[in-house]
XYZ file of N, CA and C in Angstrom:
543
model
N -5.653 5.270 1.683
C -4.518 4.716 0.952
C -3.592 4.003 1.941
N -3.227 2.975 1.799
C -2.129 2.382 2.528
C -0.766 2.976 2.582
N -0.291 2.750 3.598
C 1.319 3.082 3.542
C 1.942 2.573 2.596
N 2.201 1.176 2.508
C 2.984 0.818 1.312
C 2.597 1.727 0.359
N 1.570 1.770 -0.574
C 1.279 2.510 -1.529
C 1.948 3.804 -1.605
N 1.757 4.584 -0.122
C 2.507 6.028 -0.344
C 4.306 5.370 -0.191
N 4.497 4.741 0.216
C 5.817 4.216 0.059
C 6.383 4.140 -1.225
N 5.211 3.439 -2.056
C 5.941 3.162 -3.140
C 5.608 4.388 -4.201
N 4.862 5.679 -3.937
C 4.943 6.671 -4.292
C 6.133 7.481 -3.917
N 6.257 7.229 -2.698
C 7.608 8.323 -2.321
C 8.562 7.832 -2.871
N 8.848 6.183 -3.185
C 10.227 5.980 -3.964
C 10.392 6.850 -5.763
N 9.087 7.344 -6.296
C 8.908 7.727 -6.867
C 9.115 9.416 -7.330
N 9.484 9.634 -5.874
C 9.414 11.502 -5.570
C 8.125 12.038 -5.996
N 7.137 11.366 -5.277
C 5.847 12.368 -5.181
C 5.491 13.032 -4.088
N 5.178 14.403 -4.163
C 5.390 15.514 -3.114
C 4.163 14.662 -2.488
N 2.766 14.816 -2.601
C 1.506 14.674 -2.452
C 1.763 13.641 -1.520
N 2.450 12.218 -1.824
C 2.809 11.081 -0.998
C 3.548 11.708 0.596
N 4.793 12.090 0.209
C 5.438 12.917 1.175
C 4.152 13.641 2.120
N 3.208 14.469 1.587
C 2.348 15.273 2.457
C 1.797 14.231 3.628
N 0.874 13.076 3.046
C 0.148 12.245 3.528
C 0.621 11.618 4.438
N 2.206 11.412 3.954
C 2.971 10.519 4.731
C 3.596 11.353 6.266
N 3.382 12.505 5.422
C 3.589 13.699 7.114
C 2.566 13.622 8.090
N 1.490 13.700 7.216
C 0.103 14.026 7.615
C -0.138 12.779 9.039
N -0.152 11.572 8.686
C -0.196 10.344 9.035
C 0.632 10.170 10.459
N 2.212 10.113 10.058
C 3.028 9.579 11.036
C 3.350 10.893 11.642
N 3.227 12.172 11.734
C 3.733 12.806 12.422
C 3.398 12.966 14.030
N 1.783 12.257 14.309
C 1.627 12.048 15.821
C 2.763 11.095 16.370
N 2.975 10.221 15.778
C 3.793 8.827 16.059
C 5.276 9.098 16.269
N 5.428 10.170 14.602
C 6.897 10.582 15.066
C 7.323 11.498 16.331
N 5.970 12.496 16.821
C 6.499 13.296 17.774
C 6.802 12.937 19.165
N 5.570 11.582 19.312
C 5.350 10.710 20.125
C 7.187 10.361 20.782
N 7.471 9.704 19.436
C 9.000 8.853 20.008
C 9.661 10.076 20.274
N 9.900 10.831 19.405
C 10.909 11.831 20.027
C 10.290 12.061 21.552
N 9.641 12.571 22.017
C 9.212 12.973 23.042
C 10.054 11.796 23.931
N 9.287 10.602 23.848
C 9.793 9.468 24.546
C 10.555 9.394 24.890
N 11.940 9.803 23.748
C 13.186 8.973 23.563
C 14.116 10.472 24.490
N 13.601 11.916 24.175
C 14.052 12.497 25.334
C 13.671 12.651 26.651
N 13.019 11.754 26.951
C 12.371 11.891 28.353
C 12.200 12.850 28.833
N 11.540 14.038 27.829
C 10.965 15.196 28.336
C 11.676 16.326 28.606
N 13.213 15.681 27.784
C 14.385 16.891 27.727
C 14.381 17.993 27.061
N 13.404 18.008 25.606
C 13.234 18.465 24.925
C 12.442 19.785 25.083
N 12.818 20.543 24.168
C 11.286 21.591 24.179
C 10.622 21.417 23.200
N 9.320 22.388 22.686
C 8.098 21.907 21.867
C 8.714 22.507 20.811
N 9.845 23.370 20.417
C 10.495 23.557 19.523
C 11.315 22.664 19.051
N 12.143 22.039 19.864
C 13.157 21.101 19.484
C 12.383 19.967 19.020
N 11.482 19.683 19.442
C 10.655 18.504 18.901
C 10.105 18.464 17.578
N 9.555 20.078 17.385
C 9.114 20.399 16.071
C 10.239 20.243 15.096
N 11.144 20.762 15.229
C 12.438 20.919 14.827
C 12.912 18.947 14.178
N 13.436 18.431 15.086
C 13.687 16.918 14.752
C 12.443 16.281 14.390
N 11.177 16.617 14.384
C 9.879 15.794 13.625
C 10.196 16.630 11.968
N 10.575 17.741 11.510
C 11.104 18.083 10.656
C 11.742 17.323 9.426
N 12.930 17.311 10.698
C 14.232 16.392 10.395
C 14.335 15.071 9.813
N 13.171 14.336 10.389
C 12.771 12.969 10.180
C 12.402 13.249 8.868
N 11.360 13.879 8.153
C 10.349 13.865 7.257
C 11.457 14.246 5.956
N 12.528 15.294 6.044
C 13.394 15.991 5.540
C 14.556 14.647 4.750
N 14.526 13.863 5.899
C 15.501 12.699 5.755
C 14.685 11.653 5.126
N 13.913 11.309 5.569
C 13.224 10.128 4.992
C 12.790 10.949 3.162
N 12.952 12.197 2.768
C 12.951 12.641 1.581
C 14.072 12.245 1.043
N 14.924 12.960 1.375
C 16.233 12.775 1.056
C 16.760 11.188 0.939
N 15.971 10.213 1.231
C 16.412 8.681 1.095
C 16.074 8.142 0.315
N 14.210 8.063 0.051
C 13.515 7.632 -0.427
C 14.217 6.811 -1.464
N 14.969 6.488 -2.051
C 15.780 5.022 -2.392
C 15.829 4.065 -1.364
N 16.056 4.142 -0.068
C 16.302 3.331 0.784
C 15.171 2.589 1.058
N 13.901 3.324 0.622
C 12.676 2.890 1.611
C 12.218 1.641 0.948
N 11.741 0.511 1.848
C 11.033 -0.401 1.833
C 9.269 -0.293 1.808
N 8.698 -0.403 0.809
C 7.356 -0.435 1.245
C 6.549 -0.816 2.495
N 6.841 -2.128 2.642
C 6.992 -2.862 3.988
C 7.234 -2.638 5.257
N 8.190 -1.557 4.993
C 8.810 -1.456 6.395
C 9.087 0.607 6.399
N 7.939 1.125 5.548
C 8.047 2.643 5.763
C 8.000 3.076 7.074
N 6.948 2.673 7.878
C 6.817 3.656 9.310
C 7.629 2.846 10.561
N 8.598 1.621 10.176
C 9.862 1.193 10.985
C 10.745 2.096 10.999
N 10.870 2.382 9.576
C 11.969 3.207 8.558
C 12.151 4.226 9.527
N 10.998 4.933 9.435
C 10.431 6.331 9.898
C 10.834 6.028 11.260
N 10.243 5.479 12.321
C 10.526 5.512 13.466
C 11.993 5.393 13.975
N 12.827 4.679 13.117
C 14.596 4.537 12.987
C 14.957 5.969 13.168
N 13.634 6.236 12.319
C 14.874 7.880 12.042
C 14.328 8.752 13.059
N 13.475 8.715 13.717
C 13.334 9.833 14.506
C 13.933 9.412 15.897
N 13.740 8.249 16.054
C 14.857 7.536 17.236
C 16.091 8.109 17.415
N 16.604 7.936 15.835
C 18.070 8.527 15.831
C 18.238 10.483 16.031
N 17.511 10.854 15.413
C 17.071 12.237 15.191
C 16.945 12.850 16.946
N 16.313 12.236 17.687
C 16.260 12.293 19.129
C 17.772 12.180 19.933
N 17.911 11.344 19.672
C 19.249 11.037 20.228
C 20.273 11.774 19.786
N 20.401 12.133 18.397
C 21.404 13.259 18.329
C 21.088 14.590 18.675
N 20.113 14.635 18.778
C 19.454 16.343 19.551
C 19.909 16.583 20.176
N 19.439 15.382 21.313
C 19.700 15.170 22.979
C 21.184 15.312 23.001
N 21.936 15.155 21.974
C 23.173 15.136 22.524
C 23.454 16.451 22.165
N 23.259 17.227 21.302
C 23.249 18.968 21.051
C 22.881 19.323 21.825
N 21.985 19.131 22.472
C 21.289 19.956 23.654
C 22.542 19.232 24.862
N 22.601 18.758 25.119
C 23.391 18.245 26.499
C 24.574 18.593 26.341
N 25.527 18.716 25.116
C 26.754 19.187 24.732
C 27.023 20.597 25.112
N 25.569 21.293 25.414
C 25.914 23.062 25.548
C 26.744 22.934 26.807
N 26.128 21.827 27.738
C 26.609 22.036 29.198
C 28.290 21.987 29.425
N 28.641 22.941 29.709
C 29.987 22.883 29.558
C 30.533 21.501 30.937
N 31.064 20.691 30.369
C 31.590 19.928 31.413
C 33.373 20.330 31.906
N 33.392 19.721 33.245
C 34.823 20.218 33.659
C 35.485 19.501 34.088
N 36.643 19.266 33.220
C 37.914 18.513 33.314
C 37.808 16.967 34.326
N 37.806 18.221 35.336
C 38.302 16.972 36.192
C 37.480 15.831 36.672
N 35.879 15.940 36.070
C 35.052 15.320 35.826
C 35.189 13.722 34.985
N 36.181 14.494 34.027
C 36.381 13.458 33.311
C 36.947 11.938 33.732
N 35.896 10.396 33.557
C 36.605 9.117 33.606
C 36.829 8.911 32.707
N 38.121 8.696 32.124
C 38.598 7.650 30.548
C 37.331 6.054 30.837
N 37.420 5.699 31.886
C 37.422 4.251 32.452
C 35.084 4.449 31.926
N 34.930 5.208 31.688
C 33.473 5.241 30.983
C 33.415 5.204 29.602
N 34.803 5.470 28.800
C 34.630 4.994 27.644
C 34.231 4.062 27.081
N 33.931 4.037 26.457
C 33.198 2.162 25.140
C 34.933 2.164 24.261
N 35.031 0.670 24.615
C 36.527 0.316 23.887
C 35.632 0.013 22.280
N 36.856 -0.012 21.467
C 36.448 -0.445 20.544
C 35.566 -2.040 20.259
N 36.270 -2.822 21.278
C 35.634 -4.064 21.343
C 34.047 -4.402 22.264
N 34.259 -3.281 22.629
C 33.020 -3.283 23.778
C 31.727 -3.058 22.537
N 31.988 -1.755 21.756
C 31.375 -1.462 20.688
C 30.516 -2.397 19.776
N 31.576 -3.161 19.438
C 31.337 -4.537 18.873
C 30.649 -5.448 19.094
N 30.870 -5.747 20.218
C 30.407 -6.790 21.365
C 28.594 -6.469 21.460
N 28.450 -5.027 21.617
C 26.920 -4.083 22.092
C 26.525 -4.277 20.355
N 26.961 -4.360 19.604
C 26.381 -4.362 18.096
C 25.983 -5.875 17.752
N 26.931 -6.390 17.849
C 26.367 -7.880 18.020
C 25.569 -8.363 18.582
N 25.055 -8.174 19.790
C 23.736 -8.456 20.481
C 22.903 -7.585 20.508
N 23.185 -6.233 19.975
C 21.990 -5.836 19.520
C 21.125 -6.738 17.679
N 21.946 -7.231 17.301
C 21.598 -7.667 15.678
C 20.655 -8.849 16.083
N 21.852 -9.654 17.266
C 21.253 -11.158 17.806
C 19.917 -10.983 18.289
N 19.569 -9.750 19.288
C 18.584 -9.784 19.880
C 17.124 -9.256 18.704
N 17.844 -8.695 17.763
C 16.516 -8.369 16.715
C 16.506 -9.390 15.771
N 16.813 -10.413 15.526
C 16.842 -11.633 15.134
C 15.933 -12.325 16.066
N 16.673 -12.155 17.157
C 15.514 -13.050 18.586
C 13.821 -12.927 18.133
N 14.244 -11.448 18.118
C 12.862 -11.037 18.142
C 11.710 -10.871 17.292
N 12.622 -10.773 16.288
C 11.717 -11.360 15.033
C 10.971 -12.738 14.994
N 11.596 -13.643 15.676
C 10.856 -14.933 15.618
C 10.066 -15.409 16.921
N 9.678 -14.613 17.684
C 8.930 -14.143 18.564
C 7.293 -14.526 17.919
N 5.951 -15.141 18.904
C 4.737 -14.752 18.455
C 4.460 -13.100 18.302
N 3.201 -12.945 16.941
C 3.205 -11.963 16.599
C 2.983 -11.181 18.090
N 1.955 -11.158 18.863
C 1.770 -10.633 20.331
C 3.184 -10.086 20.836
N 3.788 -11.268 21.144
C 4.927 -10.916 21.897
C 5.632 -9.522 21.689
N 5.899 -10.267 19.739
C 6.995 -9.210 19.203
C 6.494 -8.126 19.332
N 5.115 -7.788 18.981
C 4.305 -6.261 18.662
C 4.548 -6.015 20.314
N 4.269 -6.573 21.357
C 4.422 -5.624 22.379
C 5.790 -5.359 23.181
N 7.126 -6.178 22.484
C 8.457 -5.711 23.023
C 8.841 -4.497 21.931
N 8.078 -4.574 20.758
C 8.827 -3.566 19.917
C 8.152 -2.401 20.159
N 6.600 -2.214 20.899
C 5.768 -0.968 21.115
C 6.317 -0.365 22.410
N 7.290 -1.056 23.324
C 7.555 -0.787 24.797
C 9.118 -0.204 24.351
N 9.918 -1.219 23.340
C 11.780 -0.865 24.010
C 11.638 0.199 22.521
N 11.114 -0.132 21.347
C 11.588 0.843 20.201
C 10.727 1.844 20.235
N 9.463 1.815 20.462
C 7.976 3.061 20.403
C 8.054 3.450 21.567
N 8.994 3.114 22.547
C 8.930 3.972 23.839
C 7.202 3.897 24.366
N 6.614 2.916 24.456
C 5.531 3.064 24.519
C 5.323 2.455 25.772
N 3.766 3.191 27.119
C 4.197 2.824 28.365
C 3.196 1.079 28.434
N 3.477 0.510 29.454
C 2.392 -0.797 29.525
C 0.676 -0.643 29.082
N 0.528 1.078 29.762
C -1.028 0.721 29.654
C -1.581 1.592 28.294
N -0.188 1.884 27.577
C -0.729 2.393 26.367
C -1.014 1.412 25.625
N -0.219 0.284 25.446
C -0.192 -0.927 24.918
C -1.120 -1.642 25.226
N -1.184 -1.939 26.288
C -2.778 -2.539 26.956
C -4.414 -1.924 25.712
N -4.207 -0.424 25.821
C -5.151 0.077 25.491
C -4.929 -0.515 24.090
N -3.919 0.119 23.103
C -3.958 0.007 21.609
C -4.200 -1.437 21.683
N -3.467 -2.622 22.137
C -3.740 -3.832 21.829
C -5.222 -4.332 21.851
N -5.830 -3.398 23.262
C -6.981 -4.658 23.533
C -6.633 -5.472 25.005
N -5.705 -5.099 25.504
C -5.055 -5.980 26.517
C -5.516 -5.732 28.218
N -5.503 -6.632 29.055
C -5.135 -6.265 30.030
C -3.785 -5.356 30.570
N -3.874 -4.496 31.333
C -2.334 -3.824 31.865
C -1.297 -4.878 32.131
N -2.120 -5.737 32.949
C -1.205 -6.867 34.054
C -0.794 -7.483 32.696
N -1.622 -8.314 32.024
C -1.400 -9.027 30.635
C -0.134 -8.738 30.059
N -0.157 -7.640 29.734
C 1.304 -7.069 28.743
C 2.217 -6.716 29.939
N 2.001 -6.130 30.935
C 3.271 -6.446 31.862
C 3.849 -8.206 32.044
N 3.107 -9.124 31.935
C 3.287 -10.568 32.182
C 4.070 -10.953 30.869
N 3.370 -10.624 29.920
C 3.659 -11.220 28.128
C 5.368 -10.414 28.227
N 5.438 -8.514 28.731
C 6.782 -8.291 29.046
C 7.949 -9.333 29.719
N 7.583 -9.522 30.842
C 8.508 -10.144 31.577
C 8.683 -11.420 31.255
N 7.881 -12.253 30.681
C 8.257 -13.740 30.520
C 9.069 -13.430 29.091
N 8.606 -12.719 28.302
C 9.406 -12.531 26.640
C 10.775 -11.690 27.402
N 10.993 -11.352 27.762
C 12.443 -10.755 28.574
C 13.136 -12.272 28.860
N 12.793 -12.705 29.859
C 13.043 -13.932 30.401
C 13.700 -15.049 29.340
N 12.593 -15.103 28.023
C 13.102 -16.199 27.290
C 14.103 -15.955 26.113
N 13.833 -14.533 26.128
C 15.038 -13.990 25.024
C 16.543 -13.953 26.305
N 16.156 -13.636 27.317
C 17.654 -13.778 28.128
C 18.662 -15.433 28.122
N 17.287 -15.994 28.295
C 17.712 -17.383 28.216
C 18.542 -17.782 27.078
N 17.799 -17.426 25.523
C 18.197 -17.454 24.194
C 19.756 -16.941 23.939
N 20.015 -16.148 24.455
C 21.264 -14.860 24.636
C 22.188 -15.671 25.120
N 21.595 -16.064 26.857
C 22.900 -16.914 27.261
C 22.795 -17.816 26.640
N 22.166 -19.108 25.808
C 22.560 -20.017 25.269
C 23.452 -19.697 24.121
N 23.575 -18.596 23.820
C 24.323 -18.620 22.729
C 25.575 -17.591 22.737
N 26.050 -17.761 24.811
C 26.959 -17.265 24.147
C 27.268 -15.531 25.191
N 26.077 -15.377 25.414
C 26.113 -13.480 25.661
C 26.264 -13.414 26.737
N 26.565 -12.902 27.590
C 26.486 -12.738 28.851
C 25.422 -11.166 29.350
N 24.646 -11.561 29.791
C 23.421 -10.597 29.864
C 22.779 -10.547 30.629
């Protein structure tokens, strides 16, 4: 069965869809988490936020796009990671005098990092399919060069090259319009 299909079952609230759809992405989802804590995690906490993901993406299933289910999915365990990581890192009691104001994000700075993040997924959308599939398997799938190499079909060097020149021309793109980057 295709994803879309269980997609457009889960907008439906079918448990059975939900199963499959566990069944399926849960290597992928544990994958990013893993990634995205760089190994901060334990095999509990991981279990725990691969959970979380599946729990949430229930709880949405209005939101979901057929099209774009296992993006969806990967959004959320991205995010799911990152707020862990910050539960887990929050236990550490920090001390005072540690503290720089001058590391804060101003409100405009905020702004500024949201905006070129939108610009740069715009960029990248209009990217060859190659390109895009291997900046979005490296910066969003946390995925390493020669995994990509392998899943693609690729040389190592290849997708390190296709990396750095697609870096290069989206930097270019950025400053023409503006970013300083």
């Amino acid at each position: 069965m295709e994803v879309e299909d269980l997609a457009r079952r889960l907008r439906k609230r079918d448990e059975k869809a939900l199963r499959e759809v566990i069944l399926r992405l849960t290597p992928l989802v544990a994958t990013i988490i893993y990634n995205v804590s760089g190994g901060e995690l334990t095999r509990e906490d991981i279990e725990e936020v691969t959970s979380d993901v599946f729990i949430t993406l229930w709880n949405n299933t209005d939101k979901i796009v057929p099209e774009k289910l296992k993006g969806y999915v990967c959004c959320i365990a991205k995010t799911r990671a990152i707020n862990k990581l910050k539960t887990v890192k929050s236990k550490n009691i920090v001390d005072i005098d540690d503290y720089d104001p001058e590391d804060d994000f101003s409100i405009s700075e905020h702004t500024e990092h949201q905006d070129l993040n939108r610009e740069l997924r715009e960029l990248i959308d209009t990217l060859p399919t190659i390109d895009r599939e291997i900046m979005i398997r490296y910066y969003y799938y946390y995925q390493t060069t020669s995994r990509i190499a392998e899943v693609m079909k690729l040389n190592p060097e290849t997708v390190k090259s296709k990396l750095r020149r697609t870096r290069e021309k989206l930097k270019a793109k950025l400053l023409e319009r503006g970013y300083g980057v």
